[in-house]
Coordinates of C-alpha atoms and ligand atoms in Angstrom, one line a residue:
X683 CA 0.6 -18.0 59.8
X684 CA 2.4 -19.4 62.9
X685 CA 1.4 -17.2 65.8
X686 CA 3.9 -17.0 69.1
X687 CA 2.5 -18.8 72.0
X688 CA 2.3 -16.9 75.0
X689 CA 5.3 -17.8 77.6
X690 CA 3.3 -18.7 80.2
X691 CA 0.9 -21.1 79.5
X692 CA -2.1 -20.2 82.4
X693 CA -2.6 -17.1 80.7
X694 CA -6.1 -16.6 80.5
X695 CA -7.6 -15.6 76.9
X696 CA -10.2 -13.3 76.4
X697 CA -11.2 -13.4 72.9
X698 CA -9.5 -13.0 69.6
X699 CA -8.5 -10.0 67.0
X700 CA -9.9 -10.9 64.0
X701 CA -7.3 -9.8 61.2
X702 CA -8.4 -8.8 57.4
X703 CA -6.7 -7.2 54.6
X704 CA -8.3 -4.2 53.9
X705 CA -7.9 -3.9 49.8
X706 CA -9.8 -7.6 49.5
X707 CA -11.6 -7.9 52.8
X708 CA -10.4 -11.6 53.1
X709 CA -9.5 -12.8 56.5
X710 CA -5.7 -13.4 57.4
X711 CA -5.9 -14.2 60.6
X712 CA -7.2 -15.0 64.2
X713 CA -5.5 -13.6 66.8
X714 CA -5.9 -14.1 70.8
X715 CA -6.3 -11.1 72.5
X716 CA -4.5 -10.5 75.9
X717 CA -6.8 -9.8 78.7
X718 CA -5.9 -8.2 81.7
X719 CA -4.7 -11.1 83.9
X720 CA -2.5 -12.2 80.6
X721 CA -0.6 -8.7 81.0
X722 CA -0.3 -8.7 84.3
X723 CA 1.7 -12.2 84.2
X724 CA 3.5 -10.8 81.1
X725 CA 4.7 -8.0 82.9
X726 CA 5.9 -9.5 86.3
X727 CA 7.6 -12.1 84.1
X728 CA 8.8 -8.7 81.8
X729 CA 10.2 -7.3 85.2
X730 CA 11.2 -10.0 86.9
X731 CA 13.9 -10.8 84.0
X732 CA 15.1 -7.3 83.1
X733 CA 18.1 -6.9 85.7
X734 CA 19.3 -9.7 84.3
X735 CA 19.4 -8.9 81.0
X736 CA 20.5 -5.3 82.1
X737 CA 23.5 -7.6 83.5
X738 CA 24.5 -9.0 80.2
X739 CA 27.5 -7.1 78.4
X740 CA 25.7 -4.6 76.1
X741 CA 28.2 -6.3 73.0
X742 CA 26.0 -9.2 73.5
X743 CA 22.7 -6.7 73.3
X744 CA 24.0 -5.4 70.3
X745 CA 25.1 -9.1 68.3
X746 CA 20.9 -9.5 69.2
X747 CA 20.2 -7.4 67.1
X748 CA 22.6 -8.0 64.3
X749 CA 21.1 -11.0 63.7
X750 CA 17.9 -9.7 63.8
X751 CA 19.1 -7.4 61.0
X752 CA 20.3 -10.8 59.3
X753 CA 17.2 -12.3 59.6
X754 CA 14.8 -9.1 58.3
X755 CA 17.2 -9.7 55.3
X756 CA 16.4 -13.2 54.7
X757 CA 12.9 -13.2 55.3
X758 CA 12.2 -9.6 54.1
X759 CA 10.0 -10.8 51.1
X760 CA 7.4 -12.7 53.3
X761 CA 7.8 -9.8 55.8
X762 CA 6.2 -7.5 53.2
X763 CA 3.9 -9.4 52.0
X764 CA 2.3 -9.8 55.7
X765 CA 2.7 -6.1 55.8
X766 CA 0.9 -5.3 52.1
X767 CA -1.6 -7.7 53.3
X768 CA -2.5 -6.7 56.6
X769 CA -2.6 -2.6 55.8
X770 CA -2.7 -2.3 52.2
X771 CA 0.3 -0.6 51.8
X772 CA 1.5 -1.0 48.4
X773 CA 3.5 -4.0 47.7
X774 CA 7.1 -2.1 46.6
X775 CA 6.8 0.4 49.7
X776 CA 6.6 -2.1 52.4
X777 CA 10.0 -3.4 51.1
X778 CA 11.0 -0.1 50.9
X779 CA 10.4 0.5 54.8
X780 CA 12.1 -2.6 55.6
X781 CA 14.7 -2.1 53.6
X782 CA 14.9 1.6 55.0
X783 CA 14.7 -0.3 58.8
X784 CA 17.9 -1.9 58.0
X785 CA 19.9 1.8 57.9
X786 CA 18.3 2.4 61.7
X787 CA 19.5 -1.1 63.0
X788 CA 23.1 -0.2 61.5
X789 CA 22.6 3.5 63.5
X790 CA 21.7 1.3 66.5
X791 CA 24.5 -0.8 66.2
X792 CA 26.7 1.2 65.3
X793 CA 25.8 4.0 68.1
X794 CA 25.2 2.1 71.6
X795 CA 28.2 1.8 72.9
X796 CA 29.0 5.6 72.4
X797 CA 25.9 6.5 73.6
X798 CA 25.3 4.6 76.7
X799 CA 29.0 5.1 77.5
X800 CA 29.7 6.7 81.3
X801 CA 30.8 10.1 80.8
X802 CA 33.6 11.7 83.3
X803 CA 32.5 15.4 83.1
X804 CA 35.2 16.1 86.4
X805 CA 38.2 14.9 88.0
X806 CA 40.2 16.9 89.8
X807 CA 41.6 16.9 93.5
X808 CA 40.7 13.7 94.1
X809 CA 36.7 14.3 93.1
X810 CA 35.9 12.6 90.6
X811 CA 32.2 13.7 88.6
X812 CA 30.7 10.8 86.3
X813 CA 27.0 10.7 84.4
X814 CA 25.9 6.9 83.8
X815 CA 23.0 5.8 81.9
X816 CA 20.9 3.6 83.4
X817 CA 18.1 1.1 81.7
X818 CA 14.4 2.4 82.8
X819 CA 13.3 -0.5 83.6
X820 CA 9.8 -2.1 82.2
X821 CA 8.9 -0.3 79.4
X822 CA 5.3 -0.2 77.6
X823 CA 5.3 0.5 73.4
X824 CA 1.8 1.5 72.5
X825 CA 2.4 1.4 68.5
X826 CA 1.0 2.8 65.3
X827 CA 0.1 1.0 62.3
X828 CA 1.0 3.1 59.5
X829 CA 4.9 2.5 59.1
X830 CA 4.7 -0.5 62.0
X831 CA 8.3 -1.9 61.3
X832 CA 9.6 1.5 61.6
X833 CA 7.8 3.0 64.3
X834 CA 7.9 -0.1 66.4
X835 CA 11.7 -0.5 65.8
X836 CA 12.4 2.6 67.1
X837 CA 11.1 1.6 70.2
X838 CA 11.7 -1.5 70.5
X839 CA 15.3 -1.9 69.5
X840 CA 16.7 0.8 72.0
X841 CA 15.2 0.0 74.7
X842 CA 16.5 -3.4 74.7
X843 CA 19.7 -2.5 73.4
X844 CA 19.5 0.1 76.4
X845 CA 19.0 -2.9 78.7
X846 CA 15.3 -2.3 79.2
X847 CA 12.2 -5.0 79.1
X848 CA 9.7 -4.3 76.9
X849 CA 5.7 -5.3 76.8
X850 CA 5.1 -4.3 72.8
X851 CA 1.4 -3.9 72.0
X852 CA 1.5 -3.5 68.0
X853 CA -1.7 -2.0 66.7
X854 CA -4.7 -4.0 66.5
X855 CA -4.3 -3.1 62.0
X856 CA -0.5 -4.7 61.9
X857 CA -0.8 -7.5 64.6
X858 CA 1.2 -9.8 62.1
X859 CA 4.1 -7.3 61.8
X860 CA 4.2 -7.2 65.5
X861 CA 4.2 -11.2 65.5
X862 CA 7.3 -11.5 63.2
X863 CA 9.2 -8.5 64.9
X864 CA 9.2 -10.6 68.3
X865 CA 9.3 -14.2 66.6
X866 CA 12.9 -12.5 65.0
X867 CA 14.1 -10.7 68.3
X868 CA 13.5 -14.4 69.9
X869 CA 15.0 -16.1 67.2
X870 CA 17.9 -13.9 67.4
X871 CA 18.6 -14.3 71.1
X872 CA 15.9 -11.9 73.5
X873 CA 15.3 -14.0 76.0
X874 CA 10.9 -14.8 75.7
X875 CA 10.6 -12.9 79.3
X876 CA 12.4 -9.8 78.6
X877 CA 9.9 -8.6 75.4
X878 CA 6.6 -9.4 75.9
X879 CA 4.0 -8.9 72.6
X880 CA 0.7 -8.1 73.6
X881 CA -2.2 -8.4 71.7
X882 CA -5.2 -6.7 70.8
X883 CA -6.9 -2.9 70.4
X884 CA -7.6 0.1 72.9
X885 CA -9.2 -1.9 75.6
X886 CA -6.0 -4.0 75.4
X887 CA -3.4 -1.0 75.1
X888 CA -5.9 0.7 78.2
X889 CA -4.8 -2.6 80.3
X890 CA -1.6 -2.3 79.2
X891 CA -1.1 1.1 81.1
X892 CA -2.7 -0.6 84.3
X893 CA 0.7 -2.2 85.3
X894 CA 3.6 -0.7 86.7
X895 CA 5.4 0.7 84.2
X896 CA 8.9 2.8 84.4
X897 CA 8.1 4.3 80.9
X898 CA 5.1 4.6 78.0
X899 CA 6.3 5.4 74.5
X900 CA 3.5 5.5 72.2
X901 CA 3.2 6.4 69.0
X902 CA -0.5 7.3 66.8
X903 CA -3.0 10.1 67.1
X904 CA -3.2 12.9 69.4
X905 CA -6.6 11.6 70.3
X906 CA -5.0 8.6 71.9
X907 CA -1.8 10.2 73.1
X908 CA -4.3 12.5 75.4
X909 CA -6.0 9.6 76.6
X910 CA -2.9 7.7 77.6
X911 CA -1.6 11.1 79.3
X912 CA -4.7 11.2 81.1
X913 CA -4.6 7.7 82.5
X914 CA -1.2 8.1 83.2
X915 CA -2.2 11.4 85.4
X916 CA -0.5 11.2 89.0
X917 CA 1.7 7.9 88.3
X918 CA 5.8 9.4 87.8
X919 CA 6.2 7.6 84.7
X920 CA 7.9 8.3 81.8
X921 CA 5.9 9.6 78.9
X922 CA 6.8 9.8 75.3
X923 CA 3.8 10.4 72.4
X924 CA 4.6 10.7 69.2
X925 CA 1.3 11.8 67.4
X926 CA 0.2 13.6 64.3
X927 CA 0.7 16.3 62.2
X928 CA -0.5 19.0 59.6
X929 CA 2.8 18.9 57.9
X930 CA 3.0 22.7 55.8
X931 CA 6.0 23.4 53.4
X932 CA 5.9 26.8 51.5
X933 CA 7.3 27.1 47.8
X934 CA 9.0 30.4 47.6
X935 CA 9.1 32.5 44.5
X936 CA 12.6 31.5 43.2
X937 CA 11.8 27.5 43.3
X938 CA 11.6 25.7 40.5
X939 CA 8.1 24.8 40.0
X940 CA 8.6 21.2 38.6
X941 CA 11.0 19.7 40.7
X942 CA 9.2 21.3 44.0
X943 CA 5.7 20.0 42.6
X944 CA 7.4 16.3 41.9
X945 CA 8.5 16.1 45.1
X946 CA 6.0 17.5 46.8
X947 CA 3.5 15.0 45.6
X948 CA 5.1 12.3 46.3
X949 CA 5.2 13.4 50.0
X950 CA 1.6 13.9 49.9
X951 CA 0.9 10.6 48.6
X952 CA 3.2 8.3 49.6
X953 CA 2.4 5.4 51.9
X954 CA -1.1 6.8 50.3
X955 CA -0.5 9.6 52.8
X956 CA -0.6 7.9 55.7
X957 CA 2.7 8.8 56.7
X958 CA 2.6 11.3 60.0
X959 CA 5.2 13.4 58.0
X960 CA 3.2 13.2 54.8
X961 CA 3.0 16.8 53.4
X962 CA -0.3 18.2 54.3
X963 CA -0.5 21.2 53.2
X964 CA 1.5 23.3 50.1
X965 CA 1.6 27.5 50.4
X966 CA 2.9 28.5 47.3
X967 CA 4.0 32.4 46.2
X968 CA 2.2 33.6 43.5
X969 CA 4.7 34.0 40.7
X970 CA 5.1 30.2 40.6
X971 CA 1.5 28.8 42.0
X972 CA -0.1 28.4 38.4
X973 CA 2.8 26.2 37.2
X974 CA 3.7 24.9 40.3
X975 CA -0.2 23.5 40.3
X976 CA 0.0 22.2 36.8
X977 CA 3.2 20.1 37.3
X978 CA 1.6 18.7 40.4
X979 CA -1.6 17.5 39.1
X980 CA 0.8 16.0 35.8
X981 CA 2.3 14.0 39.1
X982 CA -0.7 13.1 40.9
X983 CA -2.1 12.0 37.5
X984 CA 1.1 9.2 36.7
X985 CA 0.4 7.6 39.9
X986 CA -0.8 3.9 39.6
X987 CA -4.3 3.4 42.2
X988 CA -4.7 -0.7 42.2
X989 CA -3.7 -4.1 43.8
X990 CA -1.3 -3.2 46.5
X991 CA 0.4 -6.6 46.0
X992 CA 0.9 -5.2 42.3
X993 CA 4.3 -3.6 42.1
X994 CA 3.8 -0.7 40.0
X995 CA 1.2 0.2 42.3
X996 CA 1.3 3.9 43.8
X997 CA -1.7 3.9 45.8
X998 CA -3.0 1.2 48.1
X999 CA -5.6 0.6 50.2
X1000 CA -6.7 3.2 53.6
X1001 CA -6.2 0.9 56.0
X1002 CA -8.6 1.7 58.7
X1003 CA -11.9 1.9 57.0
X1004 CA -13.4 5.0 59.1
X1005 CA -10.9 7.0 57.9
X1006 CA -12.4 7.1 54.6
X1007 CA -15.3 8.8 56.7
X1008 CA -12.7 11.6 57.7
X1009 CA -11.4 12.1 54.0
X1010 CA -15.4 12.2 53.1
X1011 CA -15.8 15.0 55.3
X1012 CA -12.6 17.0 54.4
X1013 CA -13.6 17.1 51.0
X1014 CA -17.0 18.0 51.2
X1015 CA -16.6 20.5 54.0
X1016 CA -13.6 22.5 51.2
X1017 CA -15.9 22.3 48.7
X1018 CA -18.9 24.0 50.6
X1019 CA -16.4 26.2 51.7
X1020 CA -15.5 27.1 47.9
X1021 CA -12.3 25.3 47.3
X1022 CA -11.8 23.9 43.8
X1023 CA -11.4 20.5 43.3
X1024 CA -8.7 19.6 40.9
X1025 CA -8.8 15.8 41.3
X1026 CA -10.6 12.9 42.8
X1027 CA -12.4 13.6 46.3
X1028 CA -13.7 10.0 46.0
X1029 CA -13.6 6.6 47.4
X1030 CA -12.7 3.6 44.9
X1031 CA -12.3 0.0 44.8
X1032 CA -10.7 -1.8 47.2
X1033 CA -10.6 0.4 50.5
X1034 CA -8.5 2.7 48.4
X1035 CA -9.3 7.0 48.4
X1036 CA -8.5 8.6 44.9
X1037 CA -5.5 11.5 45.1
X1038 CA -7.2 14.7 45.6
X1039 CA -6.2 18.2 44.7
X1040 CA -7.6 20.7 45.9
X1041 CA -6.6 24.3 45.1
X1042 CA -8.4 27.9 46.4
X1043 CA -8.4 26.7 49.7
X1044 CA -8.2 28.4 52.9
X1045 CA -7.7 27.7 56.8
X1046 CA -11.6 27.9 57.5
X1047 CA -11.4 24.5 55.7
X1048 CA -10.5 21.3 57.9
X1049 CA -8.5 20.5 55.0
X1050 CA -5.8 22.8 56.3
X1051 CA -6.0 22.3 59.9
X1052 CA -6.9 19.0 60.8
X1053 CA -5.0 15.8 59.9
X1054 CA -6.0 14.2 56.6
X1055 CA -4.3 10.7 57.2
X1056 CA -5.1 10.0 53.5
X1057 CA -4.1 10.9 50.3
X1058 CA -5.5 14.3 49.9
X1059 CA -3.7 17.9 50.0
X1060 CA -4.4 22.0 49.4
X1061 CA -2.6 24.1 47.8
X1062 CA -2.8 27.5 48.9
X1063 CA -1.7 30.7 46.9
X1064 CA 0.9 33.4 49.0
X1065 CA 2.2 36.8 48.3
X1066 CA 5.3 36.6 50.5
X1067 CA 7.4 34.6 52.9
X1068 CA 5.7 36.4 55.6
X1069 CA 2.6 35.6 54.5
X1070 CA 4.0 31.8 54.4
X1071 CA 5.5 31.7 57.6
X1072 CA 2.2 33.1 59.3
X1073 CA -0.2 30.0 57.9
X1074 CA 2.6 27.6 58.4
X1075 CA 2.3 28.4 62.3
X1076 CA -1.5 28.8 62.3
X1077 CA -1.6 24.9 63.6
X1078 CA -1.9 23.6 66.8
X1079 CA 0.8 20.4 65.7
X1080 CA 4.3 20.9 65.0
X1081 CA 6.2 17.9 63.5
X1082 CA 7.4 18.6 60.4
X1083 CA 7.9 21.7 57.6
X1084 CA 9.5 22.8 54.7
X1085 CA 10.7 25.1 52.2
X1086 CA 11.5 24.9 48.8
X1087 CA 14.2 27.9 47.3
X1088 CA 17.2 28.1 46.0
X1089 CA 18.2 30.7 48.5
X1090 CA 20.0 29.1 52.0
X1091 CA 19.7 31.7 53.8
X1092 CA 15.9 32.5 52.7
X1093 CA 15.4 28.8 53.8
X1094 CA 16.6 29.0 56.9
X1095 CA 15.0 32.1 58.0
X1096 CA 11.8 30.5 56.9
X1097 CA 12.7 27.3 58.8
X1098 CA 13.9 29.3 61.9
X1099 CA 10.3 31.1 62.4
X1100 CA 8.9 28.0 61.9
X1101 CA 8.0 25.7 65.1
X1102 CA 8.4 22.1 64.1
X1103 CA 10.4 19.4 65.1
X1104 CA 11.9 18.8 61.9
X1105 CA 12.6 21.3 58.9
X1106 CA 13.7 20.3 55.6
X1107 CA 14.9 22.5 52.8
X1108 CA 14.0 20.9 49.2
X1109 CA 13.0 18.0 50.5
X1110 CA 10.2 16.3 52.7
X1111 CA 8.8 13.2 54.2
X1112 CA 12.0 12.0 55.3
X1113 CA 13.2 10.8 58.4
X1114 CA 16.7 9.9 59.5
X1115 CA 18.4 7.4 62.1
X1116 CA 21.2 9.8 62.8
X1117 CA 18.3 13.2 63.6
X1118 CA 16.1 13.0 66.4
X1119 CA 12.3 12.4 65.8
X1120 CA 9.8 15.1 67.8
X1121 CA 7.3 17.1 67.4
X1122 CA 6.0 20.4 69.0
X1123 CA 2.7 21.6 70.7
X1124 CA 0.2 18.8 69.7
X1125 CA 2.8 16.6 67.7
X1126 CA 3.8 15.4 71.0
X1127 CA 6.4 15.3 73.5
X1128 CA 10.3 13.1 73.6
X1129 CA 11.8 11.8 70.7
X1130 CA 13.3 8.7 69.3
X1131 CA 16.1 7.5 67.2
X1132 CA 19.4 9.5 67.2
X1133 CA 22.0 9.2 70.0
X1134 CA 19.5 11.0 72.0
X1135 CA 16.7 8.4 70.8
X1136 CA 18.7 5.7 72.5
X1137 CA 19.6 7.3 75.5
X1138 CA 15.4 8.4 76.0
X1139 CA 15.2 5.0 77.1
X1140 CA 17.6 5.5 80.3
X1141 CA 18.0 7.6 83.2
X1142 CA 21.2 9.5 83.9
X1143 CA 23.0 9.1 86.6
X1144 CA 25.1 11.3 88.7
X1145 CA 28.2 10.1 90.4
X1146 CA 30.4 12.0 92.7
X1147 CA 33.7 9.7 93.7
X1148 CA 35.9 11.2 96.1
X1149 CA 39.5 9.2 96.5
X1150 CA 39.8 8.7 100.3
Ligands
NAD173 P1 -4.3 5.3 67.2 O1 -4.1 6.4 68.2 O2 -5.7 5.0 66.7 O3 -3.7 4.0 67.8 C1 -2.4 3.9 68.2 C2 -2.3 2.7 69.2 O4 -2.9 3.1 70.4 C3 -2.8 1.4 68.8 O5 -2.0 0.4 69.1 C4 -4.1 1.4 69.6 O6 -4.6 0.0 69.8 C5 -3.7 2.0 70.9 N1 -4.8 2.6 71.7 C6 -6.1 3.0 71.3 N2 -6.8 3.5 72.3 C7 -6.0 3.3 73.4 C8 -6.1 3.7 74.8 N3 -7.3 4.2 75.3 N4 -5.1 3.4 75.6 C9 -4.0 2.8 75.2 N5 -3.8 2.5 73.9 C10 -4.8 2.8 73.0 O7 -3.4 5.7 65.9 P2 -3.1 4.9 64.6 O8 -4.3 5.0 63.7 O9 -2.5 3.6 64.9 O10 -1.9 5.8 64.0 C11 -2.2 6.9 63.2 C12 -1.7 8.1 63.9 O11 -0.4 8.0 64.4 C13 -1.7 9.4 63.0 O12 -2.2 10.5 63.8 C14 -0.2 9.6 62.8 O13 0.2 10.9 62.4 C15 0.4 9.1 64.0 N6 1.8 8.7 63.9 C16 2.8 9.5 64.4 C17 4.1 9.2 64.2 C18 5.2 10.0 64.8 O14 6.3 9.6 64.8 N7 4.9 11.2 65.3 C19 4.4 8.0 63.5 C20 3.4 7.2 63.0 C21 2.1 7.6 63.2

């Protein structure tokens, strides 16, 4: 693996990030870690380039990141493989996410010019009114691991396209992502000053927020997110945090049992359910719970634990080993509580966590109220949308819920009372270029992607032009 040098070559090395694939435990990599000093040369290279890449025609931004489109194309084979090797994710859904990063670049593309365009909201009498959107600045990325391309990209991509310079810190669990992400933005044309990867865990992403900054858009836990707030306490800085979630959906009476339950466990398990819109949690109305349960444990049962460089793998590896800890605790903390246990509650092979079902459960149990991060879910019986719409909102995160009906209008007074960022009606664990990404309460604060996800990475302007 070819790692980028550093742009300036007095930067002073600390130590390295020692990279290993969690499913085998073999090593993949030795990374230098920035220290403090590095950043700081980073960023006053970071800042002292952005005007002038703020200067360049925004077409020429764009055609960037076209070609970086090209490239993730052409190389998106070894690109998975880095990422199936470095977090376990199963082989056939890390092409899937970059094949699904492809649909945000087009949004991108397709989308700057319109919304970075100056607006005239007034002309009359000689007073003219105009809103510009300017470029922030320096940005900071403090990123997540679990979906890196995607998460990263929607930082990333904007805020260059926006004009901005960026200092990326990957997580310390995809390092190698991060490294081709940048290798490809250079490749395609971002000048080495104006995006900045830096390298290594908290200490490093601590460091990070030491500089001066005109923004901080991080994404991963709440934990984190409040630490970053906190150290960003007093400085005027931009903030965005895009944490986790206890993502509910309800299943209403008139569903149909199968197709709800099929779906549904595929958005508990997916990415091995270490998505932050994985479906946490199911409430399901009575009249359908017994076949609703059935049809999902049929699911759960088809779906292939192993190698996650197998393709007809399901179910990879938990890439941060503590988290197993976490899943450990859930389960035995239902259990002692009186849930049932329909399936696994178990570690296996290979870093991997067994799809666990648990039904009879209740929101004394963790289970329900803190996030699992893993591939394990309740099921909870309801007598009425009421009922539903009460336990859905007994969480202290907000990012994404659901409802399965037939019924519209049922679904949408279900999804009103609901407070989440996102609300999806017979479907889940989805995410689109064109909708805006937030959450509510603990899920965090700002959004990305969208029109509006482009323009978080600029300040308006006002303008008021009077002909003399
Ligand atoms: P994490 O909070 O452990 O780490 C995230 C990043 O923060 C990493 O790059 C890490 O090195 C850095 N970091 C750690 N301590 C720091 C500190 N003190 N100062 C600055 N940076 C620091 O999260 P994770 O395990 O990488 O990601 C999983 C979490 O992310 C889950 O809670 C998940 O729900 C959430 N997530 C949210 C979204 C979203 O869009 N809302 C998307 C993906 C993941």
């Amino acid at each position: 693996m070819a790692h980028i040098e550093p742009h300036c070559p007095t930067i002073d090395r600390m130590s390295t990030l020692t990279i290993t694939n969690p499913a085998t435990g073999a090593p993949l990599a030795e990374v230098p870690i920035d220290d403090a000093a590095a950043i700081g040369v980073k960023a006053h290279a970071a800042r002292s380039a952005q005007p002038a890449w703020a200067a360049r025609p925004l077409a020429e931004r764009v055609d960037i990141i076209r070609r970086f489109r090209a490239a993730i194309v052409r190389e998106l084979e070894t690109l998975a493989t880095t990422l199936t090797q470095e977090v376990g994710k199963p082989i056939a859904q890390s092409r899937n996410e970059l094949n699904g990063l492809l649909g945000r670049l087009d949004f991108f593309i397709a989308h700057a010019a319109d919304a970075l365009a100056d607006e005239t909201v007034h002309d009359e009498g000689g007073m003219r009114e105009r809103i510009s959107h300017v470029p922030l600045g320096l940005v900071a990325n403090i990123s997540a691991w679990n979906y890196p391309w995607f998460v990263s990209c929607n930082v990333v991509v904007p805020a260059l396209i926006a004009g901005n310079a960026v200092l990326y810190k990957p997580s310390e669990y995809a390092t190698l992502s991060g490294e081709h992400l940048v290798r490809l933005l250079y490749e395609a044309g971002v000048p080495n000053t104006v995006l900045a990867l830096v390298v290594g865990g908290g200490a490093t992403g601590a460091a990070l927020l030491d500089q001066r900054v005109d923004g901080v858009f991080f994404t991963g836990s709440h934990a984190t997110g409040m630490r970053i707030a906190r150290a960003l306490e007093g400085r005027l800085v931009k903030l965005q945090l895009e944490l986790g979630g206890k993502d509910p959906t309800y299943v209403r009476a008139d569903a149909d049992p199968k197709a709800a339950a099929e779906s549904l466990a595929d958005g508990a398990m997916y990415n091995s359910g270490q998505s932050c819109c994985s479906v946490e949690r199911i409430y399901v109305h009575q009249s359908v719970y017994d076949a609703f349960v059935e049809h999902f444990l049929t699911t759960v049962d088809g779906m292939r634990v192993g190698d996650p460089m197998d393709d007809a793998t399901y179910i990879g590896a938990i890439a941060r080993a503590p988290q197993l800890d976490v899943l450990d605790a859930q389960v035995a903390d239902a259990k002692a509580k009186g849930a049932s246990l329909r399936r696994g509650g178990h570690r296996l092979a290979n870093q991997a966590y067994a799809p666990t079902v648990f039904t009879e459960v209740d929101h004394t149990m963790d289970l329900m109220r803190e996030e699992s991060f893993g591939p394990v879910i309740g099921i909870q019986k309801v007598k009425s949308d009421a009922e539903a719409v009460a336990l859905m909102n007994d969480t202290r995160y907000g990012l994404t819920a659901g409802v399965y009906t037939k019924d519209e209008t049922a679904a949408r007074e279900v999804l009103n009372r609901v407070n989440a960022g996102s609300v999806y009606w017979n479907c889940c664990d989805r995410v689109s270029p064109r909708l805006p990404w937030s959450g509510v309460g603990d899920s965090g604060i700002g959004l990305t992607l969208s029109t509006h996800g482009i323009r978080a990475f600029t300040r308006t302007k006002a303008w008021h032009l009077r002909q003399p």
